[in-house]
Each structure stands twice: as structure tokens, then as C-alpha cells.
């Protein structure tokens, strides 16, 4: 039986959110999606993040949303599971759509855009689901924690 620490609960209607402190290899902005930086070895390979994008090695490594803004490299708290309010989304994302990394750093896009994609080099990972229609490039999302990174 798993027992979760009280600090993984955010106190809002019993929502169970998961977080992990990770090393950001560059500046990050709160609300932006981040991906595991597979080339950085700080704290061992796989424990560093950067803004997510589909243009590098990390296209399939989107892992959560930064909960704070850093102006330079450093440690950042990443939410990996549960509801995140006002995440950075691509224009046109609708409630109920599954989310993947977009070509805009730190932003997620609906996964149905893959149907017309002819580039087979990318391995996309679904990070979560939109809980509301995007407005001004932000919206509430439910994060799935695909790498099981949440500390509990």
C-alpha cells in the first residue's frame, strides 16, 4: 500500500497533485511545459529539464509544467501530475483534447495535429488533457505524469 505525504496535496477539493524538484538547464517560465534534457548530466542523466519542444532530442520527453520562473539555470519545482491552472497552450486547444509538445518552446498542442504529420522522426508523448478551451494561450490541464516522477 502506497502512502502519500501531505505536501503532495494542494488542499483544493482534495486534488492530488504531484511535484518534483529538477535542475533546469536554462531559464524557464511558470506555466510552461518542460521536458527532460537528455544531454545534461547534472545530478545524473535524466534529472534535468528545459522548455519542451518538438525540435530536439527531447520531443518525446515532455514531463510536466514549471511552477515557478527562473531567469537562469537552477532548481525548479515541476508539477507532473494533477490539475494545473493556466498552463501554456497553443491557440485552438479545446477541452478534452490530449496534449503533446508543440514546436513553440514551453507550449503544448492538441495531439490530433499528428494525423496530418508526415514526419516519422518524432515520438510524441501525451502529457495530459485540456480541461477547458484555451483562451489567450492559457488553460487548465490535467497532467498524467507519464514518467512517474511525482515525489510521494
PDB file of C-alpha atoms in Angstrom:
ATOM      1  CA  UNK A   1       0.000   0.000   0.000  1.00  0.00           C
ATOM      2  CA  UNK A   2       1.320   3.403  -1.005  1.00  0.00           C
ATOM      3  CA  UNK A   3       1.192   6.305   1.439  1.00  0.00           C
ATOM      4  CA  UNK A   4       1.458   9.817   0.024  1.00  0.00           C
ATOM      5  CA  UNK A   5       2.985  12.665   2.002  1.00  0.00           C
ATOM      6  CA  UNK A   6       0.661  15.538   2.866  1.00  0.00           C
ATOM      7  CA  UNK A   7       2.735  18.027   0.884  1.00  0.00           C
ATOM      8  CA  UNK A   8       1.670  16.403  -2.384  1.00  0.00           C
ATOM      9  CA  UNK A   9      -1.907  17.539  -1.702  1.00  0.00           C
ATOM     10  CA  UNK A  10      -2.655  21.107  -2.693  1.00  0.00           C
ATOM     11  CA  UNK A  11      -5.654  21.483  -0.398  1.00  0.00           C
ATOM     12  CA  UNK A  12      -8.101  22.340  -3.182  1.00  0.00           C
ATOM     13  CA  UNK A  13     -11.088  19.984  -3.225  1.00  0.00           C
ATOM     14  CA  UNK A  14      -8.812  17.024  -2.392  1.00  0.00           C
ATOM     15  CA  UNK A  15      -6.914  17.280  -5.683  1.00  0.00           C
ATOM     16  CA  UNK A  16      -3.862  15.041  -5.634  1.00  0.00           C
ATOM     17  CA  UNK A  17      -1.077  16.806  -7.471  1.00  0.00           C
ATOM     18  CA  UNK A  18       2.483  15.535  -7.880  1.00  0.00           C
ATOM     19  CA  UNK A  19       5.650  17.608  -7.930  1.00  0.00           C
ATOM     20  CA  UNK A  20       9.384  17.067  -8.376  1.00  0.00           C
ATOM     21  CA  UNK A  21      12.266  19.485  -7.995  1.00  0.00           C
ATOM     22  CA  UNK A  22      14.533  19.208 -11.028  1.00  0.00           C
ATOM     23  CA  UNK A  23      17.512  21.101 -12.405  1.00  0.00           C
ATOM     24  CA  UNK A  24      16.586  23.492 -15.238  1.00  0.00           C
ATOM     25  CA  UNK A  25      19.487  23.873 -17.663  1.00  0.00           C
ATOM     26  CA  UNK A  26      18.284  27.341 -18.737  1.00  0.00           C
ATOM     27  CA  UNK A  27      15.687  29.936 -17.784  1.00  0.00           C
ATOM     28  CA  UNK A  28      12.116  28.622 -17.501  1.00  0.00           C
ATOM     29  CA  UNK A  29       8.773  30.369 -17.060  1.00  0.00           C
ATOM     30  CA  UNK A  30       5.989  29.334 -14.695  1.00  0.00           C
ATOM     31  CA  UNK A  31       3.171  27.697 -16.657  1.00  0.00           C
ATOM     32  CA  UNK A  32       5.434  26.460 -19.426  1.00  0.00           C
ATOM     33  CA  UNK A  33       5.755  22.759 -20.200  1.00  0.00           C
ATOM     34  CA  UNK A  34       9.203  21.275 -19.637  1.00  0.00           C
ATOM     35  CA  UNK A  35      10.922  18.178 -20.972  1.00  0.00           C
ATOM     36  CA  UNK A  36      13.726  16.008 -19.681  1.00  0.00           C
ATOM     37  CA  UNK A  37      17.010  17.311 -21.081  1.00  0.00           C
ATOM     38  CA  UNK A  38      18.588  14.061 -22.227  1.00  0.00           C
ATOM     39  CA  UNK A  39      22.012  15.564 -22.912  1.00  0.00           C
ATOM     40  CA  UNK A  40      22.606  17.172 -19.490  1.00  0.00           C
ATOM     41  CA  UNK A  41      24.314  15.196 -16.736  1.00  0.00           C
ATOM     42  CA  UNK A  42      23.603  17.462 -13.727  1.00  0.00           C
ATOM     43  CA  UNK A  43      22.503  15.101 -10.906  1.00  0.00           C
ATOM     44  CA  UNK A  44      22.738  12.179 -13.315  1.00  0.00           C
ATOM     45  CA  UNK A  45      21.325  11.992 -16.818  1.00  0.00           C
ATOM     46  CA  UNK A  46      17.537  12.311 -16.880  1.00  0.00           C
ATOM     47  CA  UNK A  47      17.085  14.675 -13.930  1.00  0.00           C
ATOM     48  CA  UNK A  48      17.444  17.970 -15.766  1.00  0.00           C
ATOM     49  CA  UNK A  49      14.744  19.812 -17.715  1.00  0.00           C
ATOM     50  CA  UNK A  50      14.341  22.587 -20.266  1.00  0.00           C
ATOM     51  CA  UNK A  51      11.367  24.125 -22.087  1.00  0.00           C
ATOM     52  CA  UNK A  52       9.643  21.406 -24.111  1.00  0.00           C
ATOM     53  CA  UNK A  53       9.751  21.473 -27.907  1.00  0.00           C
ATOM     54  CA  UNK A  54       9.498  19.046 -30.815  1.00  0.00           C
ATOM     55  CA  UNK A  55      12.682  20.289 -32.440  1.00  0.00           C
ATOM     56  CA  UNK A  56      15.303  18.476 -30.368  1.00  0.00           C
ATOM     57  CA  UNK A  57      16.156  15.196 -28.730  1.00  0.00           C
ATOM     58  CA  UNK A  58      13.536  15.880 -26.039  1.00  0.00           C
ATOM     59  CA  UNK A  59      10.447  15.807 -28.298  1.00  0.00           C
ATOM     60  CA  UNK A  60       9.212  12.654 -26.583  1.00  0.00           C
ATOM     61  CA  UNK A  61      10.359  13.615 -23.090  1.00  0.00           C
ATOM     62  CA  UNK A  62       7.757  16.229 -22.064  1.00  0.00           C
ATOM     63  CA  UNK A  63       7.292  15.647 -18.334  1.00  0.00           C
ATOM     64  CA  UNK A  64       5.376  18.465 -16.631  1.00  0.00           C
ATOM     65  CA  UNK A  65       4.839  22.180 -16.070  1.00  0.00           C
ATOM     66  CA  UNK A  66       7.229  24.586 -14.334  1.00  0.00           C
ATOM     67  CA  UNK A  67       5.551  26.073 -11.247  1.00  0.00           C
ATOM     68  CA  UNK A  68       7.972  28.980 -10.908  1.00  0.00           C
ATOM     69  CA  UNK A  69      10.007  31.289 -13.129  1.00  0.00           C
ATOM     70  CA  UNK A  70      13.808  31.126 -13.221  1.00  0.00           C
ATOM     71  CA  UNK A  71      15.861  33.737 -15.063  1.00  0.00           C
ATOM     72  CA  UNK A  72      18.873  31.420 -15.339  1.00  0.00           C
ATOM     73  CA  UNK A  73      19.747  27.764 -14.822  1.00  0.00           C
ATOM     74  CA  UNK A  74      18.846  26.409 -11.394  1.00  0.00           C
ATOM     75  CA  UNK A  75      16.453  24.185  -9.487  1.00  0.00           C
ATOM     76  CA  UNK A  76      12.770  24.452 -10.362  1.00  0.00           C
ATOM     77  CA  UNK A  77       9.657  22.770  -8.978  1.00  0.00           C
ATOM     78  CA  UNK A  78       7.857  20.873 -11.742  1.00  0.00           C
ATOM     79  CA  UNK A  79       4.257  19.716 -11.454  1.00  0.00           C
ATOM     80  CA  UNK A  80       3.974  16.309 -13.108  1.00  0.00           C
ATOM     81  CA  UNK A  81       0.539  15.079 -12.016  1.00  0.00           C
ATOM     82  CA  UNK A  82      -2.902  16.553 -11.369  1.00  0.00           C
ATOM     83  CA  UNK A  83      -4.652  19.787 -12.281  1.00  0.00           C
ATOM     84  CA  UNK A  84      -2.523  22.760 -13.303  1.00  0.00           C
ATOM     85  CA  UNK A  85      -4.268  26.114 -13.732  1.00  0.00           C
ATOM     86  CA  UNK A  86      -3.247  28.365 -16.657  1.00  0.00           C
ATOM     87  CA  UNK A  87      -0.730  26.196 -18.498  1.00  0.00           C
ATOM     88  CA  UNK A  88       0.799  27.499 -21.751  1.00  0.00           C
ATOM     89  CA  UNK A  89      -1.274  26.129 -24.676  1.00  0.00           C
ATOM     90  CA  UNK A  90      -1.294  26.599 -28.432  1.00  0.00           C
ATOM     91  CA  UNK A  91      -4.161  28.639 -29.893  1.00  0.00           C
ATOM     92  CA  UNK A  92      -7.222  26.493 -30.580  1.00  0.00           C
ATOM     93  CA  UNK A  93      -6.788  23.771 -27.943  1.00  0.00           C
ATOM     94  CA  UNK A  94     -10.233  22.587 -26.795  1.00  0.00           C
ATOM     95  CA  UNK A  95     -11.428  20.947 -23.578  1.00  0.00           C
ATOM     96  CA  UNK A  96     -10.956  17.181 -23.666  1.00  0.00           C
ATOM     97  CA  UNK A  97      -8.097  17.165 -26.176  1.00  0.00           C
ATOM     98  CA  UNK A  98      -4.926  15.219 -25.341  1.00  0.00           C
ATOM     99  CA  UNK A  99      -1.747  17.315 -25.219  1.00  0.00           C
ATOM    100  CA  UNK A 100       1.765  16.863 -26.618  1.00  0.00           C
ATOM    101  CA  UNK A 101       4.806  19.154 -27.022  1.00  0.00           C
ATOM    102  CA  UNK A 102       4.461  21.782 -29.742  1.00  0.00           C
ATOM    103  CA  UNK A 103       7.080  23.479 -31.912  1.00  0.00           C
ATOM    104  CA  UNK A 104       6.811  26.562 -29.647  1.00  0.00           C
ATOM    105  CA  UNK A 105       9.109  26.088 -26.663  1.00  0.00           C
ATOM    106  CA  UNK A 106       7.187  25.554 -23.422  1.00  0.00           C
ATOM    107  CA  UNK A 107       3.781  25.230 -25.095  1.00  0.00           C
ATOM    108  CA  UNK A 108       1.556  22.167 -25.548  1.00  0.00           C
ATOM    109  CA  UNK A 109      -0.640  21.447 -28.568  1.00  0.00           C
ATOM    110  CA  UNK A 110      -3.530  19.052 -29.134  1.00  0.00           C
ATOM    111  CA  UNK A 111      -2.409  15.577 -30.194  1.00  0.00           C
ATOM    112  CA  UNK A 112      -4.889  15.356 -33.085  1.00  0.00           C
ATOM    113  CA  UNK A 113      -2.485  17.557 -35.086  1.00  0.00           C
ATOM    114  CA  UNK A 114      -0.454  14.371 -35.596  1.00  0.00           C
ATOM    115  CA  UNK A 115      -2.955  12.948 -38.077  1.00  0.00           C
ATOM    116  CA  UNK A 116      -1.560  15.091 -40.886  1.00  0.00           C
ATOM    117  CA  UNK A 117       2.071  14.853 -39.809  1.00  0.00           C
ATOM    118  CA  UNK A 118       4.296  13.068 -42.312  1.00  0.00           C
ATOM    119  CA  UNK A 119       7.487  13.392 -40.255  1.00  0.00           C
ATOM    120  CA  UNK A 120       8.028   9.962 -38.711  1.00  0.00           C
ATOM    121  CA  UNK A 121      11.185  11.023 -36.837  1.00  0.00           C
ATOM    122  CA  UNK A 122       9.216  12.274 -33.814  1.00  0.00           C
ATOM    123  CA  UNK A 123       7.985  10.129 -30.972  1.00  0.00           C
ATOM    124  CA  UNK A 124       5.289  12.149 -29.238  1.00  0.00           C
ATOM    125  CA  UNK A 125       4.330  11.565 -25.630  1.00  0.00           C
ATOM    126  CA  UNK A 126       0.906  12.593 -24.328  1.00  0.00           C
ATOM    127  CA  UNK A 127       1.476  14.693 -21.191  1.00  0.00           C
ATOM    128  CA  UNK A 128      -2.129  15.431 -20.250  1.00  0.00           C
ATOM    129  CA  UNK A 129      -5.582  16.634 -21.259  1.00  0.00           C
ATOM    130  CA  UNK A 130      -7.059  20.114 -21.626  1.00  0.00           C
ATOM    131  CA  UNK A 131      -9.791  20.733 -19.042  1.00  0.00           C
ATOM    132  CA  UNK A 132     -11.078  23.872 -20.757  1.00  0.00           C
ATOM    133  CA  UNK A 133     -10.826  25.659 -24.075  1.00  0.00           C
ATOM    134  CA  UNK A 134      -7.615  27.654 -24.480  1.00  0.00           C
ATOM    135  CA  UNK A 135      -8.016  31.434 -24.043  1.00  0.00           C
ATOM    136  CA  UNK A 136      -5.106  33.788 -24.785  1.00  0.00           C
ATOM    137  CA  UNK A 137      -2.768  30.773 -24.968  1.00  0.00           C
ATOM    138  CA  UNK A 138      -3.518  29.505 -21.451  1.00  0.00           C
ATOM    139  CA  UNK A 139      -5.880  26.934 -19.998  1.00  0.00           C
ATOM    140  CA  UNK A 140      -6.340  24.445 -17.185  1.00  0.00           C
ATOM    141  CA  UNK A 141      -4.916  20.971 -17.819  1.00  0.00           C
ATOM    142  CA  UNK A 142      -4.824  17.551 -16.130  1.00  0.00           C
ATOM    143  CA  UNK A 143      -1.268  16.184 -16.103  1.00  0.00           C
ATOM    144  CA  UNK A 144      -0.747  12.408 -16.412  1.00  0.00           C
ATOM    145  CA  UNK A 145       2.854  12.019 -15.058  1.00  0.00           C
ATOM    146  CA  UNK A 146       3.974   9.635 -17.851  1.00  0.00           C
ATOM    147  CA  UNK A 147       7.423   9.103 -16.283  1.00  0.00           C
ATOM    148  CA  UNK A 148       6.073   8.622 -12.747  1.00  0.00           C
ATOM    149  CA  UNK A 149       8.275  11.431 -11.448  1.00  0.00           C
ATOM    150  CA  UNK A 150       5.943  12.773  -8.736  1.00  0.00           C
ATOM    151  CA  UNK A 151       7.506  12.527  -5.315  1.00  0.00           C
ATOM    152  CA  UNK A 152       5.165  10.977  -2.806  1.00  0.00           C
TER     153      UNK A 152
END
